[in-house]
Every structure is written in structure tokens, then in C-alpha cells.
Short mmCIF file of N, CA and C in Angstrom, two decimals:
data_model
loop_
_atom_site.label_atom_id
_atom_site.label_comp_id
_atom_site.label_asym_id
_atom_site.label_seq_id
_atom_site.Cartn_x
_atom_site.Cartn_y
_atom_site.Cartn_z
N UNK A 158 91.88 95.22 94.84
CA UNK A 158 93.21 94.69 95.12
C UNK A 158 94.22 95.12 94.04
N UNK A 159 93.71 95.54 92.42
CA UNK A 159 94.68 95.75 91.58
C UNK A 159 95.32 96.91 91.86
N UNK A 160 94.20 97.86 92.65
CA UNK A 160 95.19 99.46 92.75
C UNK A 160 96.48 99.06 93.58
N UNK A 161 96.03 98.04 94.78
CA UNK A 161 97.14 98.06 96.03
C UNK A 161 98.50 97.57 95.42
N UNK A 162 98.21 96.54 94.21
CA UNK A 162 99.29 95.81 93.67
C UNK A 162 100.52 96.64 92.94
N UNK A 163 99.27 97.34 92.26
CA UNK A 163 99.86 98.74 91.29
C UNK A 163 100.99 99.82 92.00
N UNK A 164 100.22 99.94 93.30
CA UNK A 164 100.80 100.89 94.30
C UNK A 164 102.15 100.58 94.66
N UNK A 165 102.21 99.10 94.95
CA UNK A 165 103.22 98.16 95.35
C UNK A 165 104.35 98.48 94.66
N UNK A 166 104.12 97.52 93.23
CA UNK A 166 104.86 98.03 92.09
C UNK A 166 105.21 99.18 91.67
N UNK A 167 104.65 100.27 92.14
CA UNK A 167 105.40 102.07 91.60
C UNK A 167 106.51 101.82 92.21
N UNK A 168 106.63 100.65 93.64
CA UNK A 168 107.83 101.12 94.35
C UNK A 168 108.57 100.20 94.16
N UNK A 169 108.67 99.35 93.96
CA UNK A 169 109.35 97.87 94.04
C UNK A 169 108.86 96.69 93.18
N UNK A 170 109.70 95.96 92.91
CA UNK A 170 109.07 95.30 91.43
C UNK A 170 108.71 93.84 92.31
N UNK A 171 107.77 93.05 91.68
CA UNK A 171 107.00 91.97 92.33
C UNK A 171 107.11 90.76 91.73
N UNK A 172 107.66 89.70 92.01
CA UNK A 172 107.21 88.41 91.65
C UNK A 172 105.71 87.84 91.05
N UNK A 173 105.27 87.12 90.97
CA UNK A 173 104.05 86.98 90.97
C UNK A 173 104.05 85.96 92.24
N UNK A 174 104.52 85.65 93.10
CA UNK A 174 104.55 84.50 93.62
C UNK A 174 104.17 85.92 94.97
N UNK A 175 105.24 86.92 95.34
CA UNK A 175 105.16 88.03 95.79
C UNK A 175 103.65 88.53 95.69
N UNK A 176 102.86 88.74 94.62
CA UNK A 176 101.72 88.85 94.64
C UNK A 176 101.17 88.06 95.42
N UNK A 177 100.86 86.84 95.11
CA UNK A 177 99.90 86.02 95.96
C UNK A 177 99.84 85.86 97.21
N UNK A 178 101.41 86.54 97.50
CA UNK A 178 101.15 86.66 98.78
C UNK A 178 100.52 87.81 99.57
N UNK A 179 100.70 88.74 98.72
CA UNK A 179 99.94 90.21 99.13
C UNK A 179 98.04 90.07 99.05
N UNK A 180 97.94 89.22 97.80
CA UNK A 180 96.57 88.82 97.96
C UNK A 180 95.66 87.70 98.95
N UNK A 181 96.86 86.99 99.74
CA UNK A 181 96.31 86.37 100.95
C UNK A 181 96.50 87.00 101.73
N UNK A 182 97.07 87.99 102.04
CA UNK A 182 97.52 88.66 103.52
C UNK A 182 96.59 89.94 103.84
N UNK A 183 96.33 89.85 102.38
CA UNK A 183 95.24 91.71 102.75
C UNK A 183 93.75 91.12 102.23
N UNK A 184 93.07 91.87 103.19
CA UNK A 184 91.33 91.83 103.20
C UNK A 184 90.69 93.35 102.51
N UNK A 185 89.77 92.93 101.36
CA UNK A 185 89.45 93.90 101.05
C UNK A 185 87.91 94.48 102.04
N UNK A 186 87.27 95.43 102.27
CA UNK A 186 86.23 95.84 103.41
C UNK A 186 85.68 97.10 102.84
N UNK A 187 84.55 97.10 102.46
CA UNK A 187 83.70 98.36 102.30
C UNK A 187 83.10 99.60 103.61
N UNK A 188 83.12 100.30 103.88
CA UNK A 188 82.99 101.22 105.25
C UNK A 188 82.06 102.17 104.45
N UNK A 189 80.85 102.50 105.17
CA UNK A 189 80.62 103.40 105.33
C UNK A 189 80.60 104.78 105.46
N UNK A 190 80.76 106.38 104.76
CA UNK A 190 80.99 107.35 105.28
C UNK A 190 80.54 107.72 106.77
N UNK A 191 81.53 108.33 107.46
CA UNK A 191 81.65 108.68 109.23
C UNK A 191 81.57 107.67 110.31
N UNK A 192 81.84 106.60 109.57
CA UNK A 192 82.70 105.63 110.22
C UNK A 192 83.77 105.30 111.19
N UNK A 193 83.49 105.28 111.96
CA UNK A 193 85.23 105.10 113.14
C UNK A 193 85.69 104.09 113.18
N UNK A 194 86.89 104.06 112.29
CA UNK A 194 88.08 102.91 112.38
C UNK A 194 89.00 102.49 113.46
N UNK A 195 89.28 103.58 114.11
CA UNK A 195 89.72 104.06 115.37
C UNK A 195 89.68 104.99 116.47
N UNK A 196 89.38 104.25 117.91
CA UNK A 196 89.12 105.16 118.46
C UNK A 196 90.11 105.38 119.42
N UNK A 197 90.50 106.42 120.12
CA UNK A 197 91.94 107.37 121.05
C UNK A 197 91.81 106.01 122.05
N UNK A 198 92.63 105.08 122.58
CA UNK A 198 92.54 104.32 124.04
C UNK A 198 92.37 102.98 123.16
N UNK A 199 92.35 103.00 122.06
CA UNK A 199 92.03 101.26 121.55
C UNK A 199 93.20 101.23 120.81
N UNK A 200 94.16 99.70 120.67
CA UNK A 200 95.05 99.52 120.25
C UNK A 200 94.90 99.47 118.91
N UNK A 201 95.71 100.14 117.58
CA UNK A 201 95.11 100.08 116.47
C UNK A 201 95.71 98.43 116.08
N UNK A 202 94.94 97.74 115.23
CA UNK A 202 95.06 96.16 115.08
C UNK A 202 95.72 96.08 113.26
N UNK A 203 95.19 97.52 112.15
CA UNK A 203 95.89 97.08 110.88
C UNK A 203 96.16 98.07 110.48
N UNK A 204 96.87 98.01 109.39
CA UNK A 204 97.10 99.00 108.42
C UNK A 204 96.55 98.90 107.55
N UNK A 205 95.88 100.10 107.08
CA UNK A 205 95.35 100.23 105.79
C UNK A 205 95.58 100.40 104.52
N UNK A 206 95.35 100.32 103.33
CA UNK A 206 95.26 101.07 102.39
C UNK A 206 93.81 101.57 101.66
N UNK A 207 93.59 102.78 101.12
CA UNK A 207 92.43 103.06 101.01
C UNK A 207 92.10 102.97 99.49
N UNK A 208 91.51 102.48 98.76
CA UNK A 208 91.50 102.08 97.69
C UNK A 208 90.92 103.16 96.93
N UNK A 209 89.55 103.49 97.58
CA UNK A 209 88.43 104.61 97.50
C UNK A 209 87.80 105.17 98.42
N UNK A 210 87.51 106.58 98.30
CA UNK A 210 87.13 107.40 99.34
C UNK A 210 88.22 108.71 100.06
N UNK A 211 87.97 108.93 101.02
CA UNK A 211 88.34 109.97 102.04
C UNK A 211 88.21 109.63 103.03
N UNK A 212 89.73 109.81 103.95
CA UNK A 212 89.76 109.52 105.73
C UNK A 212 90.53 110.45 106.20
N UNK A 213 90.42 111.19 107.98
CA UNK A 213 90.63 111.69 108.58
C UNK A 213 91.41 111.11 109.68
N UNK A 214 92.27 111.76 109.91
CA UNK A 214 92.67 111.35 111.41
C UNK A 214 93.01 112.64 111.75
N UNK A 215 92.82 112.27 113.18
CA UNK A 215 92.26 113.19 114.39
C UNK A 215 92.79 112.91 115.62
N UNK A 216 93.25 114.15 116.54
CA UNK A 216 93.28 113.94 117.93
C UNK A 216 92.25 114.88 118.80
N UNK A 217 91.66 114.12 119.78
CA UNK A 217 91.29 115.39 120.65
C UNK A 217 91.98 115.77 121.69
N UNK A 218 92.43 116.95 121.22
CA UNK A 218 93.73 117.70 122.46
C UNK A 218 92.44 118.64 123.22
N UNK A 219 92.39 118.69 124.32
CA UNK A 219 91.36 119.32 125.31
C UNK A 219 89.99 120.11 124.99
N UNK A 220 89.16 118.82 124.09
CA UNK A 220 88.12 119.28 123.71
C UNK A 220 88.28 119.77 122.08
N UNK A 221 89.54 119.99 121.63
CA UNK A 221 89.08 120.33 120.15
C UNK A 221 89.82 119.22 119.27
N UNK A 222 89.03 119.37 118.34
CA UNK A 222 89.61 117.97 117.22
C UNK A 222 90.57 118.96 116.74
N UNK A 223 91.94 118.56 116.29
CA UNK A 223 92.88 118.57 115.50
C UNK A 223 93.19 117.39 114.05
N UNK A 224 93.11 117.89 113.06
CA UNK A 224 92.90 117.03 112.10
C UNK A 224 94.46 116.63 111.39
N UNK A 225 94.87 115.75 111.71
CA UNK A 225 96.56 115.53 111.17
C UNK A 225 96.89 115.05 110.08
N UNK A 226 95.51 114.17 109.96
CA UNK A 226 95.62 113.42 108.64
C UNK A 226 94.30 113.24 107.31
N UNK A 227 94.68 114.12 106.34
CA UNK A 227 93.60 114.00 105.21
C UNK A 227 94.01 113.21 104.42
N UNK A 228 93.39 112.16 104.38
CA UNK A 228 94.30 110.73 103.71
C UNK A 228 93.44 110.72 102.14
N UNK A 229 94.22 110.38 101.04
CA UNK A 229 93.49 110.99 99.95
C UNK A 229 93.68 109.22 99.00
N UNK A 230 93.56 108.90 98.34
CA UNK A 230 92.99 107.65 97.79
C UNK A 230 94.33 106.79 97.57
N UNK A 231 94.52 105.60 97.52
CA UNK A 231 95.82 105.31 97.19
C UNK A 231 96.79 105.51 97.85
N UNK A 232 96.82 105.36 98.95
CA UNK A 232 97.20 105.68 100.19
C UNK A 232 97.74 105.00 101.17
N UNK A 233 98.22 104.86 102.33
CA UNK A 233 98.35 103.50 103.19
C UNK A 233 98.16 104.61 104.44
N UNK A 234 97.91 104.21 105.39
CA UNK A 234 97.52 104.77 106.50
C UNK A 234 97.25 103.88 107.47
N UNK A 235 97.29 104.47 109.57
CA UNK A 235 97.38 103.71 110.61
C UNK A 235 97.71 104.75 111.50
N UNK A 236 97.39 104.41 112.59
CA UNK A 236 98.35 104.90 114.11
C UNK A 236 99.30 103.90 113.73
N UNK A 237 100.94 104.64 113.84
CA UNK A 237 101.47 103.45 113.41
C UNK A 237 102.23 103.28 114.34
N UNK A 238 102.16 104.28 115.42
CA UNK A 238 103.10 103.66 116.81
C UNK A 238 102.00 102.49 117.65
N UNK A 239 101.16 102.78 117.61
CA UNK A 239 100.08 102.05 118.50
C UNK A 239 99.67 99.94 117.10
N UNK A 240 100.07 100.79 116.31
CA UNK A 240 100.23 99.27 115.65
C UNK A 240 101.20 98.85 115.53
N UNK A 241 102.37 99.14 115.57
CA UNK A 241 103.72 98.97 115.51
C UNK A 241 103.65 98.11 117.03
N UNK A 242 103.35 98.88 118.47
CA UNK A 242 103.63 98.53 119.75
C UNK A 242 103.08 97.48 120.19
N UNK A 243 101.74 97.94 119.51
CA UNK A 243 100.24 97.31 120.17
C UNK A 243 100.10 97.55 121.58
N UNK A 244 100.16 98.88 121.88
CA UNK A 244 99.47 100.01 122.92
C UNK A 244 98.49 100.95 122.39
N UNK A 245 97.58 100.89 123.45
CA UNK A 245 96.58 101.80 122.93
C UNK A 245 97.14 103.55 122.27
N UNK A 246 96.34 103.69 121.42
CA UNK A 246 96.54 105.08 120.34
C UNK A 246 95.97 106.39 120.82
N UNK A 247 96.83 107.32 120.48
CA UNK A 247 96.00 108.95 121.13
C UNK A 247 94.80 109.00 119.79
N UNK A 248 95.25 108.61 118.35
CA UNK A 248 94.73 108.84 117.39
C UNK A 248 93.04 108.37 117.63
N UNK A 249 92.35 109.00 116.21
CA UNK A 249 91.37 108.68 115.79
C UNK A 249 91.38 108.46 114.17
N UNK A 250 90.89 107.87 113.88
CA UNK A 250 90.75 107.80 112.02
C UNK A 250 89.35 107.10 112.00
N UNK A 251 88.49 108.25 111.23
CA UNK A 251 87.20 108.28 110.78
C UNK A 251 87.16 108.38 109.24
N UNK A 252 86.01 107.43 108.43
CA UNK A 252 85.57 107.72 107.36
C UNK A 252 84.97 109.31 107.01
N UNK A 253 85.30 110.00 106.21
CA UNK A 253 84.74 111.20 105.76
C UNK A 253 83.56 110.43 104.82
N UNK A 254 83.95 109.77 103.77
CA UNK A 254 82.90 109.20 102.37
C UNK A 254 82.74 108.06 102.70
N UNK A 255 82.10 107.18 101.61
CA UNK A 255 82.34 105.57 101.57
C UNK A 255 83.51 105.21 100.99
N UNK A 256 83.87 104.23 101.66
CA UNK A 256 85.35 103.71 101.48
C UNK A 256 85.03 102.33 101.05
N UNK A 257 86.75 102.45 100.26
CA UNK A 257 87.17 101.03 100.18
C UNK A 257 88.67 100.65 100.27
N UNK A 258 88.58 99.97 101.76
CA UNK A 258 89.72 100.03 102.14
C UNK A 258 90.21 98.53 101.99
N UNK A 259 91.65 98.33 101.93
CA UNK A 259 92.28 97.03 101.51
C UNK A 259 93.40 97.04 102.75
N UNK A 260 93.26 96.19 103.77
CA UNK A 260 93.79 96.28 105.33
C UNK A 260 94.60 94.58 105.54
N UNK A 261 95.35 95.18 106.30
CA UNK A 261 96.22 93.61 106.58
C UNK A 261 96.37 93.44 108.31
N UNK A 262 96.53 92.63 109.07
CA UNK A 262 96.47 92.81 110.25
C UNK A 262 97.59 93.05 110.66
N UNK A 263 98.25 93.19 111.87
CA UNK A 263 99.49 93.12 112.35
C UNK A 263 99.91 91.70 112.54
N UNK A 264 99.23 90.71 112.75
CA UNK A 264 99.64 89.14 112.43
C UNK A 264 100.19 89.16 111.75
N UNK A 265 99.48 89.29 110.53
CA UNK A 265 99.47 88.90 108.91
C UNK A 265 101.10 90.08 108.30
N UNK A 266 100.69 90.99 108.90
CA UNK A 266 102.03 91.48 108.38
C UNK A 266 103.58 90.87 109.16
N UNK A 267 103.29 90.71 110.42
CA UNK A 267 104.59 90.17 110.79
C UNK A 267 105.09 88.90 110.12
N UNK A 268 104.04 87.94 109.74
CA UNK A 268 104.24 86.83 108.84
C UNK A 268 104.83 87.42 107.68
N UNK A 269 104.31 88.88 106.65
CA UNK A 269 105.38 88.75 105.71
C UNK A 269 106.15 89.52 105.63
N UNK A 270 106.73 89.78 107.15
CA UNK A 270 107.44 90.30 107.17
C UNK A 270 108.85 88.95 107.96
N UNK A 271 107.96 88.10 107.93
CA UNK A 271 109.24 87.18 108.46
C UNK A 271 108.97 86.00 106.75
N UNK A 272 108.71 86.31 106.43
CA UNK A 272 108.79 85.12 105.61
C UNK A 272 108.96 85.37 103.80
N UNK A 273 108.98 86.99 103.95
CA UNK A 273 109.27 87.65 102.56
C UNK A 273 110.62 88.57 102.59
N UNK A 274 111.16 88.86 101.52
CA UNK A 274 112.31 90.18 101.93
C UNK A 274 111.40 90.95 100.76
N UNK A 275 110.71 91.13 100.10
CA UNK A 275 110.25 92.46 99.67
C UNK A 275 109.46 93.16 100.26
N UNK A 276 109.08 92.22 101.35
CA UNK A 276 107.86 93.23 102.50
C UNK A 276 108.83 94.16 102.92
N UNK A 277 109.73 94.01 103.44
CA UNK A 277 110.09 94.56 104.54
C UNK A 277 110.80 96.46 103.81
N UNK A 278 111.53 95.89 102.55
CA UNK A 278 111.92 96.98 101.50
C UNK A 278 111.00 97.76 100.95
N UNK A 279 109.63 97.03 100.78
CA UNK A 279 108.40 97.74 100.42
C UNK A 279 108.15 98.86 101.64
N UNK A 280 108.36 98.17 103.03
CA UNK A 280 107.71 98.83 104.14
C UNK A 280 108.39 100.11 104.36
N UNK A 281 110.06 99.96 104.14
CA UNK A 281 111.08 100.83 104.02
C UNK A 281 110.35 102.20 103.47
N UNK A 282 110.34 101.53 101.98
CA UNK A 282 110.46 102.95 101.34
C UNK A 282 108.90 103.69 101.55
N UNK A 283 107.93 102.85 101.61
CA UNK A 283 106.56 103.67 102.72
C UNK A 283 106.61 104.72 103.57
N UNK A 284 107.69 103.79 104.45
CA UNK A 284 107.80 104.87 105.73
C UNK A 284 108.77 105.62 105.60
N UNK A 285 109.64 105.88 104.64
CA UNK A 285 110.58 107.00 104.33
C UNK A 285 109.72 108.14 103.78
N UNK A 286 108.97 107.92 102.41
CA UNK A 286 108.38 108.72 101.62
C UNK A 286 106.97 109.56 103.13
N UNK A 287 106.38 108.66 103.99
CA UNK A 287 105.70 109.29 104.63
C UNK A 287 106.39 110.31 105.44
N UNK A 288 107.71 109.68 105.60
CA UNK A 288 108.02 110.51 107.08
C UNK A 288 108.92 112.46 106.30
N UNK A 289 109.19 111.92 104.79
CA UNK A 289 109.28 113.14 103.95
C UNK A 289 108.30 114.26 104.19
N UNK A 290 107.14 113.70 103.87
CA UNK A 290 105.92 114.39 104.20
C UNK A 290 105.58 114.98 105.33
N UNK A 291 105.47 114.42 106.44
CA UNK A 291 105.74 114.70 107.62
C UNK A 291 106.67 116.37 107.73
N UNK A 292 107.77 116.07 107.45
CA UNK A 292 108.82 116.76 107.28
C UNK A 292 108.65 118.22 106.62
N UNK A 293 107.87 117.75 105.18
CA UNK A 293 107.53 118.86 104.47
C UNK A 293 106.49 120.43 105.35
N UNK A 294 105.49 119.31 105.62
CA UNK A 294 104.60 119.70 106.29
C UNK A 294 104.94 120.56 107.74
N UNK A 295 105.73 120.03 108.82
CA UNK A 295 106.61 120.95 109.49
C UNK A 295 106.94 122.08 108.91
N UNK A 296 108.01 122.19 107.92
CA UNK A 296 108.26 122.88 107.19
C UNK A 296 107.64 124.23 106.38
N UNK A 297 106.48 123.60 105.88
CA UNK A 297 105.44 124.44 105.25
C UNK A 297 104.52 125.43 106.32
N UNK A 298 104.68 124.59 107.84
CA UNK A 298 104.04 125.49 108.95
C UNK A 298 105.26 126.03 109.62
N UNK A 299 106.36 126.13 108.95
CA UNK A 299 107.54 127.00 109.49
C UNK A 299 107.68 128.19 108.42
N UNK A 300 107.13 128.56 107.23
CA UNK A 300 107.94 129.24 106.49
C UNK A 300 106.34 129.56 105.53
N UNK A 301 105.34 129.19 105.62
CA UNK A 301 104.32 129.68 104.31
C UNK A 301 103.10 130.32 105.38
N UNK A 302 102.92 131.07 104.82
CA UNK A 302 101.59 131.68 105.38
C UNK A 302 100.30 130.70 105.29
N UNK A 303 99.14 131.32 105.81
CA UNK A 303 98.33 130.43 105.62
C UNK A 303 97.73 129.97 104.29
N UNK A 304 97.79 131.40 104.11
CA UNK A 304 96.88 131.55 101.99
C UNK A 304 97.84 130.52 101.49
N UNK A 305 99.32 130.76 101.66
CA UNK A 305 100.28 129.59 100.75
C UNK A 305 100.30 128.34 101.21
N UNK A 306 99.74 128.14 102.41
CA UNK A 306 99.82 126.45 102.79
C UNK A 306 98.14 126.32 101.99
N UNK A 307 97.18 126.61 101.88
CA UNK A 307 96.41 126.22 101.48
C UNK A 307 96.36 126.22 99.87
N UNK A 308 96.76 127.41 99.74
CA UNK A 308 96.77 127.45 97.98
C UNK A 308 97.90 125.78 97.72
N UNK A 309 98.91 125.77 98.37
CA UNK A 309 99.36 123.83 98.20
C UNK A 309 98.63 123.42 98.64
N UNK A 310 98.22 122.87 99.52
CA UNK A 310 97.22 121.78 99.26
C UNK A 310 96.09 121.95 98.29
N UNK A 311 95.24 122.68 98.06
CA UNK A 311 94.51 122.86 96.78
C UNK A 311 95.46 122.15 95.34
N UNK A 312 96.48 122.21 95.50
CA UNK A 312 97.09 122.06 93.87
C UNK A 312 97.92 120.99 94.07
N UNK A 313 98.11 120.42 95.37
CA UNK A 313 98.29 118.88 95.84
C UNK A 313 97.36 117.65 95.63
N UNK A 314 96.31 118.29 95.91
CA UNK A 314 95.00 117.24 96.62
C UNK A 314 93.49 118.03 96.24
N UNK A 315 93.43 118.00 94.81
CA UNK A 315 92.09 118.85 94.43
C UNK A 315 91.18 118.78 95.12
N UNK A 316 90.94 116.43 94.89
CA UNK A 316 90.37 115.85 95.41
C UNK A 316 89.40 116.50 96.47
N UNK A 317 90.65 116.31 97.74
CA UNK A 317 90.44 116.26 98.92
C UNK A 317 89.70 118.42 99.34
N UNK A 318 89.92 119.18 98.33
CA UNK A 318 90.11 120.52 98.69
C UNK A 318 88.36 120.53 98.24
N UNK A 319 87.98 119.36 97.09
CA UNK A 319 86.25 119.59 96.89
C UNK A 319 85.42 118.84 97.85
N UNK A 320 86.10 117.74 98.20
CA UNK A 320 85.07 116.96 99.43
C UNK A 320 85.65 116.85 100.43
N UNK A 321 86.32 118.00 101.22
CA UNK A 321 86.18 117.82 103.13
C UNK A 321 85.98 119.02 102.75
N UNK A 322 85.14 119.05 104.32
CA UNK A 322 84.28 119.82 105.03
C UNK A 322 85.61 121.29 105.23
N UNK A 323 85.30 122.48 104.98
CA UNK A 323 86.21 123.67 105.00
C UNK A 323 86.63 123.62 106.62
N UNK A 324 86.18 122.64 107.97
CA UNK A 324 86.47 122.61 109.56
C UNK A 324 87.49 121.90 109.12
N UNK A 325 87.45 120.42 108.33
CA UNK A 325 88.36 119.77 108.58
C UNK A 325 89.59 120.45 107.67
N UNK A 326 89.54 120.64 106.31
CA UNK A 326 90.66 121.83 105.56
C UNK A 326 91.15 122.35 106.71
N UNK A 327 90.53 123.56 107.57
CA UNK A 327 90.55 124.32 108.17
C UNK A 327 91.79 123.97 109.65
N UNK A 328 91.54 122.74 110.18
CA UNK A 328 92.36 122.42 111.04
C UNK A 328 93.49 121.50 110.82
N UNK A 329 93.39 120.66 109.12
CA UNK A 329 94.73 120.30 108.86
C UNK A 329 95.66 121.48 108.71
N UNK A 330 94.97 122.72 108.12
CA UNK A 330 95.94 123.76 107.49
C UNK A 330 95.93 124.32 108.94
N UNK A 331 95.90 124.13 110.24
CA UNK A 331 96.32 125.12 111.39
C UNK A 331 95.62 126.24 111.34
N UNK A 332 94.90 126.75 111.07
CA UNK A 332 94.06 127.87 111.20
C UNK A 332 92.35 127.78 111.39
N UNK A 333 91.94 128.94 111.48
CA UNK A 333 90.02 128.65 111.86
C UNK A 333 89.61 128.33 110.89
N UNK A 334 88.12 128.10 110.84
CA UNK A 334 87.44 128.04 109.50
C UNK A 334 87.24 129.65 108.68
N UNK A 335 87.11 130.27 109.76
CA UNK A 335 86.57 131.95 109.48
C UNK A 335 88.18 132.35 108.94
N UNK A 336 89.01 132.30 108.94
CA UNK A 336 90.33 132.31 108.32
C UNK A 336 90.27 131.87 106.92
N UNK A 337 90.48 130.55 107.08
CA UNK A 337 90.20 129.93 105.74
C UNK A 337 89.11 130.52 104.84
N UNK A 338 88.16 130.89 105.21
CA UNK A 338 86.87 131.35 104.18
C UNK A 338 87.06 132.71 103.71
N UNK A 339 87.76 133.90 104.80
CA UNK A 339 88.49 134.33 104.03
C UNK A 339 89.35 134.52 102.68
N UNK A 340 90.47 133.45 103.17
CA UNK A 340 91.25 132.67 102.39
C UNK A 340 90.63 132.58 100.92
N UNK A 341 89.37 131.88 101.20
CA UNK A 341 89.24 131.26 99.64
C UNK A 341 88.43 132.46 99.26
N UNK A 342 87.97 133.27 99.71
CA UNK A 342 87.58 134.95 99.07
C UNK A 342 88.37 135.47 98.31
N UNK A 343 89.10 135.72 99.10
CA UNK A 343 90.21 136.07 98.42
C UNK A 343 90.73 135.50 96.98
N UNK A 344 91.03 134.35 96.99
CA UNK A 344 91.16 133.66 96.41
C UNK A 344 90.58 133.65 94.92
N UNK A 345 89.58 133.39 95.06
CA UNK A 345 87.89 133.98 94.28
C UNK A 345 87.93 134.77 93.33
N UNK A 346 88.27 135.80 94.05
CA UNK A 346 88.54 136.96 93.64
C UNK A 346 89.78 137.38 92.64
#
């Protein structure tokens, strides 16, 4: 719970009273590596944050996984239209490692979100800084080759560049695996 608090605080400064409420509203939960948190057709029910570990999200567009999301520690993550709506999700989000995730429900958040004003400023600047990213990322598949979208993420997300699988690398960065392995030949070299 101290990382989530910590996290909190990089963005917005906290009461302690503000705390306690973050520490009744969120459940901490240990998972398993290859775990399914969510599956495509089920309404997603929380948002996460991942305390420890590695997660994926995924769609299957006609038989092949597409990987959208390499979620790296310290993190917050969700289908967030399908938790936002509460309609079922195209998404998937699977454990890669063992996790430790710190999750709040959509109840629990609408409560502090009706009954706090730093939730809601907290939630703000979340979903600004994500939707940056988002943005970037467009971007980076508008204008960098593949070697340069990967050589960033390598020097983004070490982490994440030593423990996922070179399929999943492989289909966040838009290209094959036999591409990518290339790639890191090269590289190597």
C-alpha cells in the first residue's frame, strides 16, 4: 500500500485523513504469473494498480493476440471504457509474473469519488498523463522505424525489455518476432 500512497503523492499532495481513505477503499491481492484478470465479453469490475510484477493487455483481433499494453510496476491500469460503462470489454489483461496488485472496485471508487475532491484531481491527472502516452505511442508508430521504436522502449522500460517474452515485445512494438530478433542482432552487434 506504501508504493500506491507514494504514487499518489508524486501527483498530488495528501491529507492523512485522504490517506485513510485510500487505505479503506483499495484491496491489496497477490496473483499468480499467467493469470487472467480479464477476459474480452466480461465487464471489467476494478482498477488496478500493480505494485509488483508484469501485465499484459491484449486483444484478439481475428485469431491473433495484439498486445497494447506492457504495464510495468507502479502503474495503474484497466479496460477503462468497460469500467468506466460497466459493459462488457474487447480487452484482455493477463499476469505475465507474480503480481502484486493493489485494486479498488468501481463501487468503492464512485464513493470517493463522491465524497472526496482529491480523488477526482488525482483521477484527472492519471488519465491525462496516460492518454499523453497513448499519444506518444501513435506518434512513435507514425514517424520511428522499428529498430527506433524498440531501441525506446529498451531505454524506457529495461525492466519490461528483460522479462517479456520477445512475441509479446514483438507485438506491442507492431512488428513479428523474426523482425524483432533481427532487430536485437543487430543491435548486438
Amino acid at each position: 500500500m506504501e508504493n500506491l500512497i507514494n504514487y499518489i503523492q508524486s501527483k498530488i499532495d495528501l491529507t492523512q485523513n485522504e490517506i485513510d481513505f485510500i487505505k479503506k477503499y483499495f484491496v491489496s491481492e497477490q496473483i499468480s504469473a499467467h493469470t487472467n484478470l480479464l477476459e474480452a465479453g466480461k465487464v471489467e469490475r476494478y482498477i488496478y494498480f500493480l505494485d509488483t510484477g508484469i501485465v499484459k493487455g491484449y486483444q484478439n483481433i481475428d485469431g491473433k493476440i495484439v498486445v497494447q499494453h506492457l504495464v510495468a510496476e507502479q502503474d495503474f491500469f484497466t479496460s477503462l471504457d468497460s469500467f468506466m460503462t460497466e459493459t462488457p470489454s474487447v480487452d484482455y489483461y493477463e499476469t505475465i509474473t507474480d503480481c502484486n496488485l493493489i485494486k479498488i472496485s468501481k463501487l468503492d471508487f464512485d464513493i470517493l469519488q463522491k465524497e472526496t475532491k482529491f480523488w477526482a484531481i488525482f483521477v484527472k491527472e492519471v488519465t491525462n498523463e496516460h492518454l499523453s502516452c497513448k499519444l506518444d505511442r501513435v506518434k512513435d508508430f507514425q514517424i520511428l522505424t522499428a529498430k527506433e521504436r524498440y531501441i525506446k522502449f529498451v531505454k524506457q522500460y529495461p525492466k519490461l525489455a528483460l522479462n517479456v517474452s520477445i512475441d509479446n515485445i514483438a507485438s506491442f512494438l507492431g512488428m513479428e518476432p523474426q523482425s524483432l530478433s533481427r532487430i536485437r542482432k543487430q543491435i548486438a552487434f
